Coordinates of C-alpha atoms in Angstrom, one line a residue:
X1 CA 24.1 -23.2 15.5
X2 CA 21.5 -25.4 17.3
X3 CA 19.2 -27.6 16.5
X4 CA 16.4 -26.5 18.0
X5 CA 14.8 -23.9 15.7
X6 CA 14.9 -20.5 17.5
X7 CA 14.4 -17.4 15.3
X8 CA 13.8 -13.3 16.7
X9 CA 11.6 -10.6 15.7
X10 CA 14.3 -7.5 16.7
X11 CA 12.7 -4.0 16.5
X12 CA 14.6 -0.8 17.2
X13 CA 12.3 1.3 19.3
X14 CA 13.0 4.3 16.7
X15 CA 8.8 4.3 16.2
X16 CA 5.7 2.3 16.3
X17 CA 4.7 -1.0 15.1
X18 CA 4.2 -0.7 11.0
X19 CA 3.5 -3.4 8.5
X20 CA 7.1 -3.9 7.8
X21 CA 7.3 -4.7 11.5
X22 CA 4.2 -6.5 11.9
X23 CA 5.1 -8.9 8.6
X24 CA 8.9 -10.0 10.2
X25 CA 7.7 -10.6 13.1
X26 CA 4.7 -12.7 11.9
X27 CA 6.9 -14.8 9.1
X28 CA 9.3 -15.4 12.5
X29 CA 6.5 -16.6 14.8
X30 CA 5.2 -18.8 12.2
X31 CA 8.2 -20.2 10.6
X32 CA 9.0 -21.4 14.7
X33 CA 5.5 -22.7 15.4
X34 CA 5.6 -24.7 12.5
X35 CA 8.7 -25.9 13.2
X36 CA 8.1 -26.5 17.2
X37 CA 10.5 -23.9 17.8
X38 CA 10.9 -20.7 19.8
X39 CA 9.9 -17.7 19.3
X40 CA 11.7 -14.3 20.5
X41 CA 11.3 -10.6 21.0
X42 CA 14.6 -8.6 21.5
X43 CA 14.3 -4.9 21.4
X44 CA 17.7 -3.2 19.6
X45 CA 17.6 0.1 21.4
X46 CA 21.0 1.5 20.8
X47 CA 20.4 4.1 18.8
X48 CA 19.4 6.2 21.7
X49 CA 19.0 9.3 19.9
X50 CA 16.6 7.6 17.7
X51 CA 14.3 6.0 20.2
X52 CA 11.2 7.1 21.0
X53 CA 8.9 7.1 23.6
X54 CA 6.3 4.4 23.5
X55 CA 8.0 3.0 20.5
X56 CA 8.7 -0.4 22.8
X57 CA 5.3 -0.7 24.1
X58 CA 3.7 0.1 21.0
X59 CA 5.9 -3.0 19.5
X60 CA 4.8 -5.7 22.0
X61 CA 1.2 -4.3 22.4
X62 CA -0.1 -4.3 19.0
X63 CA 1.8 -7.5 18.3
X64 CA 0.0 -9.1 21.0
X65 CA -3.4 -7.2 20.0
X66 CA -2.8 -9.7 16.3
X67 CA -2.5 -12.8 18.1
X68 CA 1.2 -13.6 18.5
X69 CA 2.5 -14.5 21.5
X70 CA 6.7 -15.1 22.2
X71 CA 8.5 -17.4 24.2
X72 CA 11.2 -15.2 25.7
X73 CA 11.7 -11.1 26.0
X74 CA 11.6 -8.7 28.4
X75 CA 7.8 -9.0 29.5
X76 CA 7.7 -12.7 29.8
X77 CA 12.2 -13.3 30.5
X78 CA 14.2 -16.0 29.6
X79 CA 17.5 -17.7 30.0
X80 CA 18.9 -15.6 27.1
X81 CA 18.3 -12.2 28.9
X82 CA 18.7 -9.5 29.2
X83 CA 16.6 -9.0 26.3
X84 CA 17.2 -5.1 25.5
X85 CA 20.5 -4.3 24.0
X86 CA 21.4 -1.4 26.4
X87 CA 21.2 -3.9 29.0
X88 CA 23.8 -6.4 27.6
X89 CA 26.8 -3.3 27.6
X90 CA 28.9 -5.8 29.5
X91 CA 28.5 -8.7 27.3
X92 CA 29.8 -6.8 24.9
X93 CA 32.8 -5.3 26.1
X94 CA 34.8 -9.0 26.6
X95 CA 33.8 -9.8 22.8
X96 CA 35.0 -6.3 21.2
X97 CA 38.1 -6.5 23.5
X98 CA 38.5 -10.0 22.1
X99 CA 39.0 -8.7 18.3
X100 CA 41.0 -5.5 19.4
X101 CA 43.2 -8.2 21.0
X102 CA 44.1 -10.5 18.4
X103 CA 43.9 -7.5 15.9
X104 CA 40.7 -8.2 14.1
X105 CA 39.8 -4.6 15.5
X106 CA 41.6 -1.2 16.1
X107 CA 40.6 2.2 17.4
X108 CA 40.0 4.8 14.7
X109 CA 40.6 8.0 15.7
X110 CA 39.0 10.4 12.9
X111 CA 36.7 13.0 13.5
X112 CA 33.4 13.3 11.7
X113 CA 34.9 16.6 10.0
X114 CA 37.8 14.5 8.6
X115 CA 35.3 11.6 7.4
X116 CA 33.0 13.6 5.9
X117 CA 35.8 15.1 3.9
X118 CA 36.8 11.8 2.9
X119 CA 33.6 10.8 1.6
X120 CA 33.2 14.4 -0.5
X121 CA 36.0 13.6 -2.1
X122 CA 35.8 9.7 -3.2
X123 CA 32.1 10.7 -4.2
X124 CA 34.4 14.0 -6.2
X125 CA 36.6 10.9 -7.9
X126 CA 33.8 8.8 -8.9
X127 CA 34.5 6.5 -6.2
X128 CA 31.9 4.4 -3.7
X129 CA 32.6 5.8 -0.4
X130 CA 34.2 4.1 2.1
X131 CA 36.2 4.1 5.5
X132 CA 39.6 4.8 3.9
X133 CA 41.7 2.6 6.6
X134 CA 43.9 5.2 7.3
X135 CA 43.5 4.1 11.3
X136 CA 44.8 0.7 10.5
X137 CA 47.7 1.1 11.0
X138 CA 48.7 3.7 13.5
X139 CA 52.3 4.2 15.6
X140 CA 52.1 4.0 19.1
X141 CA 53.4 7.8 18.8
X142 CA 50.5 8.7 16.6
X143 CA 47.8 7.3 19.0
X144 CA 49.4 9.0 22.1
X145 CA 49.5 12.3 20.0
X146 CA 45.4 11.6 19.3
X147 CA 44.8 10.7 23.3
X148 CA 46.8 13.7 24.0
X149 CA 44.4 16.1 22.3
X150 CA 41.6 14.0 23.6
X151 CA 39.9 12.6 20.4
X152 CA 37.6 9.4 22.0
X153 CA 38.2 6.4 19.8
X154 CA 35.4 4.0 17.7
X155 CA 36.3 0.9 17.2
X156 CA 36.7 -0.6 13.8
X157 CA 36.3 -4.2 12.1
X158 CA 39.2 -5.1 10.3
X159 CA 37.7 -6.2 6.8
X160 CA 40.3 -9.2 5.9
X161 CA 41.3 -9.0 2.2
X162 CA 40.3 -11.5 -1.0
X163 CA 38.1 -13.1 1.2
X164 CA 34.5 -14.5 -0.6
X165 CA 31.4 -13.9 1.7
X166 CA 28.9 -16.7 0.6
X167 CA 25.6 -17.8 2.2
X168 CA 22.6 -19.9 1.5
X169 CA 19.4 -17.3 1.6
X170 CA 16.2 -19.0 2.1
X171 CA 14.8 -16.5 -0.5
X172 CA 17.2 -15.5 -2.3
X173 CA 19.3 -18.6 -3.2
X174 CA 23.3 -18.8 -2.9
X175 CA 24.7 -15.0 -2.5
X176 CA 27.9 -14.1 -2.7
X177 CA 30.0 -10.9 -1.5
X178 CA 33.4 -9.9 -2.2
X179 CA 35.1 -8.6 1.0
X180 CA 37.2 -6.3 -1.1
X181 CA 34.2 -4.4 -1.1
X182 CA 33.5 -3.5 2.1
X183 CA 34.8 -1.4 4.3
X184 CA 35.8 -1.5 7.6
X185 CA 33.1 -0.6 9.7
X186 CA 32.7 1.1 13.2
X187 CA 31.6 -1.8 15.1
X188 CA 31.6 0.4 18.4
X189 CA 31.1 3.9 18.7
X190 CA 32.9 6.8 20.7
X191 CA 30.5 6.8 23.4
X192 CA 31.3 2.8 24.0
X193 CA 28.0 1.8 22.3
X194 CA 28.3 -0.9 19.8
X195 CA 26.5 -0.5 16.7
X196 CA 23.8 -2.7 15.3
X197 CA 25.8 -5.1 13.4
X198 CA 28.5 -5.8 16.2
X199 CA 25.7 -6.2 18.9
X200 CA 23.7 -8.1 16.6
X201 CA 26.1 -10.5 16.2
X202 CA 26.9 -11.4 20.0
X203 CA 22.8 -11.4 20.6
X204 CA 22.2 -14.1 17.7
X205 CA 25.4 -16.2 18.8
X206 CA 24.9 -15.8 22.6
X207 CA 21.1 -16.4 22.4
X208 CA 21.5 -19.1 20.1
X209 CA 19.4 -18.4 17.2
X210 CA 18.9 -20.8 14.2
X211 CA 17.7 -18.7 11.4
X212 CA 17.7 -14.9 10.9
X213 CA 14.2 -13.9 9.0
X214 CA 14.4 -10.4 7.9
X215 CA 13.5 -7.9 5.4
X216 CA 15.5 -7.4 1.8
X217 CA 17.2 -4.0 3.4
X218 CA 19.4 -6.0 5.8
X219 CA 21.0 -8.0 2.8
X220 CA 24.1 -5.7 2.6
X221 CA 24.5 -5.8 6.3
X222 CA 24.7 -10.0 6.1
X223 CA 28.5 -10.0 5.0
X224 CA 29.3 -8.1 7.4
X225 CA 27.7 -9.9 10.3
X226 CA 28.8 -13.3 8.1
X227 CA 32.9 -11.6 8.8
X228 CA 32.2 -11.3 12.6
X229 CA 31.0 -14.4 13.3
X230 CA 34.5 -16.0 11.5
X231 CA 36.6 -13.7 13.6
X232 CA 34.8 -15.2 16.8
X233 CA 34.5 -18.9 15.3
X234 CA 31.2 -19.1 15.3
X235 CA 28.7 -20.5 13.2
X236 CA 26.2 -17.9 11.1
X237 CA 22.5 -18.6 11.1
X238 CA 20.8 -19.4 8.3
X239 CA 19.5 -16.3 6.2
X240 CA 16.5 -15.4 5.0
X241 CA 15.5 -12.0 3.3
X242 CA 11.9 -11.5 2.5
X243 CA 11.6 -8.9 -0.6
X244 CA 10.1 -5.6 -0.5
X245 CA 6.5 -4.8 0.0
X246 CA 5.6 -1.9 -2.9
X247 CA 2.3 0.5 -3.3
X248 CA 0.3 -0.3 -5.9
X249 CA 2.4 2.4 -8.1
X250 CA 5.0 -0.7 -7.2
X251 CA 7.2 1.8 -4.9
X252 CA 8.8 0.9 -1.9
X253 CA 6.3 1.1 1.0
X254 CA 7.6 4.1 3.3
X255 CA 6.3 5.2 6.2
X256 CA 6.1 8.8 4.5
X257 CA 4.0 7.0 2.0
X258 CA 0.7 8.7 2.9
X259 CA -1.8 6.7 0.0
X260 CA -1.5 3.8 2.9
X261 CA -2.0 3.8 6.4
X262 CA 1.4 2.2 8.1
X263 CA 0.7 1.7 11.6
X264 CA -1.2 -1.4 13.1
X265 CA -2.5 1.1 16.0
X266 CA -4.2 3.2 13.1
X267 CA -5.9 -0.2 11.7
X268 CA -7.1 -0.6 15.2
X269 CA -8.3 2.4 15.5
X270 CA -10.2 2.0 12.2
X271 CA -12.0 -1.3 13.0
X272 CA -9.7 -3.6 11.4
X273 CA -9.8 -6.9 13.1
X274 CA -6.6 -8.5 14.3
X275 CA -7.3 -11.9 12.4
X276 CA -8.2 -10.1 9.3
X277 CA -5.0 -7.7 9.7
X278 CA -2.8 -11.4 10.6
X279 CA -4.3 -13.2 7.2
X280 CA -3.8 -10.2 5.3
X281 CA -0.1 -9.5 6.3
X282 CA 0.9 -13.1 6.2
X283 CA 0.2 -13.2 2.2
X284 CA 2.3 -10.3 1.6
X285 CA 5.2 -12.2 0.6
X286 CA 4.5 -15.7 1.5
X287 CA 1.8 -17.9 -0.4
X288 CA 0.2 -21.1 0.3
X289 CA -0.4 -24.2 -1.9
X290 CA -4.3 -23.7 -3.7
X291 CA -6.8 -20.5 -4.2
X292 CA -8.1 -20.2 -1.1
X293 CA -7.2 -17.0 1.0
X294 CA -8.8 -16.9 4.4
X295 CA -6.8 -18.9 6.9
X296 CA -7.1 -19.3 10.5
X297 CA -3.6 -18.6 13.1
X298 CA -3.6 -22.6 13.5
X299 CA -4.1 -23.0 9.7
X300 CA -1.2 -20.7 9.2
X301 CA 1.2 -22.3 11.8
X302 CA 0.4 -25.4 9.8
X303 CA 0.8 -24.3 6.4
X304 CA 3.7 -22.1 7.0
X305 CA 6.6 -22.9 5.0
X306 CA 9.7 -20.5 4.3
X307 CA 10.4 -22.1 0.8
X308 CA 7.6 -20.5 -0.4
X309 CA 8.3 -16.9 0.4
X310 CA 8.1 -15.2 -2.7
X311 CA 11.3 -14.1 -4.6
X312 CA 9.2 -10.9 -5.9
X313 CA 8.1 -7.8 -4.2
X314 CA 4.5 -8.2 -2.2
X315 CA 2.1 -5.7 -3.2
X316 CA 0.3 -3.6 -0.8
X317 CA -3.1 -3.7 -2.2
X318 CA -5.9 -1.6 0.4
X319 CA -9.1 -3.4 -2.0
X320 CA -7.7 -6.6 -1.2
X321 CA -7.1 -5.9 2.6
X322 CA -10.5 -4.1 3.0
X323 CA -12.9 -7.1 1.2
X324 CA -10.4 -9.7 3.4
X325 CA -12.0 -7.5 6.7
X326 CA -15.0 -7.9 5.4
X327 CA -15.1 -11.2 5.1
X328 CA -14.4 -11.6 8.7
X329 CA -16.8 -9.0 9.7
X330 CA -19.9 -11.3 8.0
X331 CA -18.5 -14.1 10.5
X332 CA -19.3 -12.1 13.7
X333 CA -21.7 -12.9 15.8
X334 CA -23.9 -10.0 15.6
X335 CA -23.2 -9.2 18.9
X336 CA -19.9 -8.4 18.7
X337 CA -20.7 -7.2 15.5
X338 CA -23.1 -4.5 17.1
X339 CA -20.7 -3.7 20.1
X340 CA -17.6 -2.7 17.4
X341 CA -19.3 0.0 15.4
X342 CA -21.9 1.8 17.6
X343 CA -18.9 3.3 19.0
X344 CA -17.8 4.7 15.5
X345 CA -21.5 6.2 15.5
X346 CA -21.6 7.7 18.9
X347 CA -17.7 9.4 17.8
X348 CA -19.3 10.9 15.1
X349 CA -22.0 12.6 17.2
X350 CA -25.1 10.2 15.7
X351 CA -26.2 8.9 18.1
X352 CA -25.8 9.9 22.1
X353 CA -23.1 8.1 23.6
X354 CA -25.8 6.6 26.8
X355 CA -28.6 5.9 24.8
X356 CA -31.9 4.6 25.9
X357 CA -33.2 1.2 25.0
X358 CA -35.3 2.0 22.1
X359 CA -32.5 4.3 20.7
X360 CA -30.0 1.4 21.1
X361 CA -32.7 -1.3 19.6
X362 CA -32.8 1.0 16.6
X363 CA -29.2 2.0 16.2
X364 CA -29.1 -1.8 16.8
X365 CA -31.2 -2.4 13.3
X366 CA -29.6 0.2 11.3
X367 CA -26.3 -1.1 11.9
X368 CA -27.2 -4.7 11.3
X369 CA -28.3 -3.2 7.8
X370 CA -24.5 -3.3 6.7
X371 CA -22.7 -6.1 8.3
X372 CA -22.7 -8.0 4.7
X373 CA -21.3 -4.6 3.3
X374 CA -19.1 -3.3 5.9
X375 CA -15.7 -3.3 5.3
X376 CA -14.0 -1.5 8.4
X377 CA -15.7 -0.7 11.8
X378 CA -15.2 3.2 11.1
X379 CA -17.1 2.7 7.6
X380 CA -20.5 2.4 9.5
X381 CA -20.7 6.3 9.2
X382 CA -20.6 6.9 5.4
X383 CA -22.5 3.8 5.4
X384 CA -25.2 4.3 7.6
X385 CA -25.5 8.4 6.5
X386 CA -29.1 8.1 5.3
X387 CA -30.5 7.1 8.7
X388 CA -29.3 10.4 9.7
X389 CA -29.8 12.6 7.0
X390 CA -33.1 14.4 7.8
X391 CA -33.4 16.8 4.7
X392 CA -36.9 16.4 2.9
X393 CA -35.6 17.8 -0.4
X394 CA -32.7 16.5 -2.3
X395 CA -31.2 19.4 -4.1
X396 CA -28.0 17.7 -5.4
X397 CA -28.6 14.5 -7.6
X398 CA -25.7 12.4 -9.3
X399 CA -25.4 11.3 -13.0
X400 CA -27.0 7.8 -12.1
X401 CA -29.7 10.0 -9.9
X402 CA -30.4 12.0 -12.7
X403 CA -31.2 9.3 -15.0
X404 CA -33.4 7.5 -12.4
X405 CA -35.5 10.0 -12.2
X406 CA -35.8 11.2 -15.6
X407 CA -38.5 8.4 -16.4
X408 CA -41.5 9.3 -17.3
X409 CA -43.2 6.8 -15.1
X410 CA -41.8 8.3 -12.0
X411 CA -44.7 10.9 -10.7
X412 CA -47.1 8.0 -11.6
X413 CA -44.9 5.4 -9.3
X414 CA -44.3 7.8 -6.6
X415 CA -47.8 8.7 -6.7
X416 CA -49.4 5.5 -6.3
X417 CA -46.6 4.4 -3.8
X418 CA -47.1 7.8 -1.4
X419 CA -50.6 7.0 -1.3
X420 CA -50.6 3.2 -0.1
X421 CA -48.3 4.1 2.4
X422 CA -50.3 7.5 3.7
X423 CA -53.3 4.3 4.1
X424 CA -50.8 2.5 6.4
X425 CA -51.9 1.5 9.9
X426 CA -48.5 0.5 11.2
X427 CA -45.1 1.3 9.5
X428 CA -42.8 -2.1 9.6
X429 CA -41.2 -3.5 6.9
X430 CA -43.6 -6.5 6.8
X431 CA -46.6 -3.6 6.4
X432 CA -44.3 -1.7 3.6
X433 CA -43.5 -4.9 1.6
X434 CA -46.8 -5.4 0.0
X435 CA -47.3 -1.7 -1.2
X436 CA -44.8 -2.0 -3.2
X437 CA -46.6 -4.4 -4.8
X438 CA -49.2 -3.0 -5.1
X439 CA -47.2 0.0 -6.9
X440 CA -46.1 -2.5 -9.6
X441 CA -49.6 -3.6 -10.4
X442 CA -51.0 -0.8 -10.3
X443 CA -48.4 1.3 -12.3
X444 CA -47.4 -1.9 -14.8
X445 CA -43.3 -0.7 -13.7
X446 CA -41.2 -3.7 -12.5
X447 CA -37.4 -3.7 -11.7
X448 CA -35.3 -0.3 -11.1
X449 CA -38.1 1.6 -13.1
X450 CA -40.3 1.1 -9.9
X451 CA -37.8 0.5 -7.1
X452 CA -35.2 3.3 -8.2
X453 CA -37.1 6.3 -8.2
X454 CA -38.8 5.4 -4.9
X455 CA -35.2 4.6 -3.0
X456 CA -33.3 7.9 -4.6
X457 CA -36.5 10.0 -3.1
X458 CA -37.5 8.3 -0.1
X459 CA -34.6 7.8 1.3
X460 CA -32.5 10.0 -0.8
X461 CA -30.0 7.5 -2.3
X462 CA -29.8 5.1 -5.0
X463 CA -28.3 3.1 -2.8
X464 CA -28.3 0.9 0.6
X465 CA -30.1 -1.8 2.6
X466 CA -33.6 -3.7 1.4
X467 CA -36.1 -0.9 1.0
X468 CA -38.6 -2.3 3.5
X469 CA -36.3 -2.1 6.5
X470 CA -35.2 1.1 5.3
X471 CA -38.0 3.0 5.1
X472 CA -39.3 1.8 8.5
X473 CA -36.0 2.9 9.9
X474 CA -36.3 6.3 8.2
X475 CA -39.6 6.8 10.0
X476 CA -43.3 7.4 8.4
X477 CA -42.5 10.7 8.9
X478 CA -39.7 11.7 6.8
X479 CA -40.5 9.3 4.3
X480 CA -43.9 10.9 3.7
X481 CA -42.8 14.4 3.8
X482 CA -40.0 13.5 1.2
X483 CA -42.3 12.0 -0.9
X484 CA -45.2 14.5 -0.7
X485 CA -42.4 17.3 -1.2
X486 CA -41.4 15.9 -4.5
X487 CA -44.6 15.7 -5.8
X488 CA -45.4 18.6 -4.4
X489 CA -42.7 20.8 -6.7
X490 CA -42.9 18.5 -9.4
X491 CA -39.0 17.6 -9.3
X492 CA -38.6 15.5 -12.6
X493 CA -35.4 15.6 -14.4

């Protein structure tokens, strides 16, 4: 092992980056900032059949998109390449020859049919399955016979026996395995492809990685790996495995979990921002000294330390995620602000997609409404629904609507108020302001028995932005002809 921290983020492209993904490789690029060290991106792209396409761009792109960058991988090279594992196929041939050799390996000649049948039946017993062995320990005559009938070969790990496997996890504490229970294990596979934990192997020892930060699934795959590196006389990496990130039901987060979104390209999409996303992610599993929550990349880097990972599972919690996003929405300048959800608008056929400048100046003002509320870009259109909602009656009222309106003060306050404003020169919200005013002197009603009643009918919710700016965004208009037709038919509750 070196000195020099150097730790990898190792994604198999069998699909696109998820928050599983997106939380190794963040824990990985922080633990190595912190520590000065290097950070690195190797694709595992063995599985073949797995693989899919776009799963390796989607992996570096969206990681990029939340503000990590890598020292070596196969956009940016490195003196460790090649840096996908189908490229390394050489490499790996002198170190599996190596164990078949000095018989730490040996070819296994069963079929899938006969190991299938093998596992029916130790299941049958009441026994764990488990590569039997019975390869171990084949004649020469035997092997010719298999050769002659053209079975192809994997290649199996000899498990040695009444051996202790025992490693100090950053997380978990001091682990230990029996190697009595494990079996041996196909290390390469009939079409000469070596399987994840061979390959694995060679990659961290070869590329010289320190420390191996990775989620709680891979802990039964440790003694294995922990095996190969004393058959080679090498020295393991330090291990960490981070625990499980759980729905709030506290089940493992799948990706056919459909009560939360996975992928960071659909939180993109949504109008997630990448530092919000980064903060968020980082505190699933990890925790810093203190309340405080909101950090910075740089605060992070500095903060970061792997003895605080947390030895319980991280829950996924969407409230939590979507008030964090909000947080960093009310930091943008409004701008920005404005230029990430008119888009979300235009989608959803709002407003025209080439507006002219005083459609823009006013989509401009309605949005502006919600940047203290918003939570996620695409929210702007549930949000922002009034604005574009020109119905002068409103036929369907909730409970809380029901009850506003019930007062008996309400024709009187509507009254009054419909009338000030039909006397209006010019509709703004500094003109609007002081009717209302005038409404509460005139009508002795103060609070929600004089503001209610007016926002559920002129702008036909009991909730939303400061009335004066709504109302002048709604237009003299509708706001008349809403109020006039309540009066009009007399619409008490």
């Amino acid at each position: 092992m070196t000195e020099e921290v150097r730790v990898r983020y190792a994604p198999s492209p069998t699909g696109f980056l998820h928050i599983g993904n997106a939380r190794t490789a963040i824990f990985n690029y922080l633990f190595a900032r912190h520590a000065g060290g290097k950070f690195i991106i190797r694709i595992e792209d063995t599985d073949q059949k797995r693989n899919v396409e776009g799963g390796e761009e989607s992996q570096l792109k969206y990681l990029k998109w939340l503000g990590l960058e890598w020292d070596e991988s196969v956009d940016v090279g490195g003196e460790y390449g090649p840096y996908r594992q189908m490229e390394r196929l050489d490499s790996y041939k002198k170190y599996w020859q190596e164990l078949l050799d000095k018989g730490l390996a040996y070819k296994c000649y069963c079929t899938p049919e006969e190991l299938k049948a093998e596992r029916e039946k130790q299941m049958a017993n009441g026994q764990t399955p488990g590569y039997s062995g019975k390869c171990r320990h084949l004649t020469p005559e035997q092997i010719a016979q298999f050769e002659a009938e053209g079975r192809k070969p994997t290649i199996r790990f000899r498990i040695p026996d009444d051996q202790k496997i025992e490693f100090d996890d950053i997380v978990k504490g001091h682990v230990t395995f029996e190697s009595n229970d494990v079996s041996d294990f196909v290390i390469v596979k009939q079409n000469g492809v070596p399987t994840y934990n061979f390959a694995v192997v060679v990659d961290d020892h070869l590329m010289k990685m320190s420390h191996v930060l990775r989620g709680e699934e891979h802990i039964s795959n440790t003694p294995k790996q922990i095996l190969l590196f004393r058959a080679f006389g090498w020295q393991p990496p330090i291990f960490g495995h981070m625990t499980l990130i759980v729905n709030e039901s506290h089940k493992k987060l799948s990706k056919r979990d459909n009560s939360i979104v996975q992928f960071i390209e659909q939180y993109k999409k949504m109008g997630f921002l990448p530092e919000a996303l980064f903060n968020f992610i980082t505190l699933l599993g990890w925790s810093p000294k203190g309340e405080e929550e909101i950090f910075s990349r740089d605060e992070f880097i500095k903060l970061f330390d792997a003895n605080r990972l947390s030895k319980s599972p991280a829950m996924f919690d969407k409230s939590k995620l979507e008030w964090m996003n909000g947080q960093y929405i009310k930091k943008m300048p409004e701008e920005e602000y404005v230029q990430m959800v008119l888009p979300y608008m235009a989608d959803a056929g709002l407003i025209p997609a080439e507006m002219t400048e005083e459609q823009r100046n006013w989509a401009t003002r309605v949005v502006l409404l919600y940047q203290e509320q918003l939570h996620f870009g695409a929210d702007i259109v549930n949000l922002c629904d009034m604005f574009f909602n020109k119905d002068i009656a409103k036929t369907e009222l909730t409970k809380d609507e029901e009850k506003i309106l019930s007062g008996e003060q309400v024709t009187d306050v509507l009254t009054v108020f419909e009338h000030e404003l039909s006397g209006l020169s010019e509709w703004t919200a500094e003109a609007i302001a002081p009717k209302i005013k005038v409404t509460q002197k005139e009508t002795k009603q103060r609070g929600w028995k004089l503001y209610m009643p007016i926002r559920v009918i002129a702008t036909g919710s009991a909730h939303g932005p400061e009335l004066p700016e709504a109302l002048e965004l709604l237009g003299r208009d509708l706001v008349l002809k809403r109020l006039e037709h309540y009066l009009s038919t007399e619409q008490t509750v």
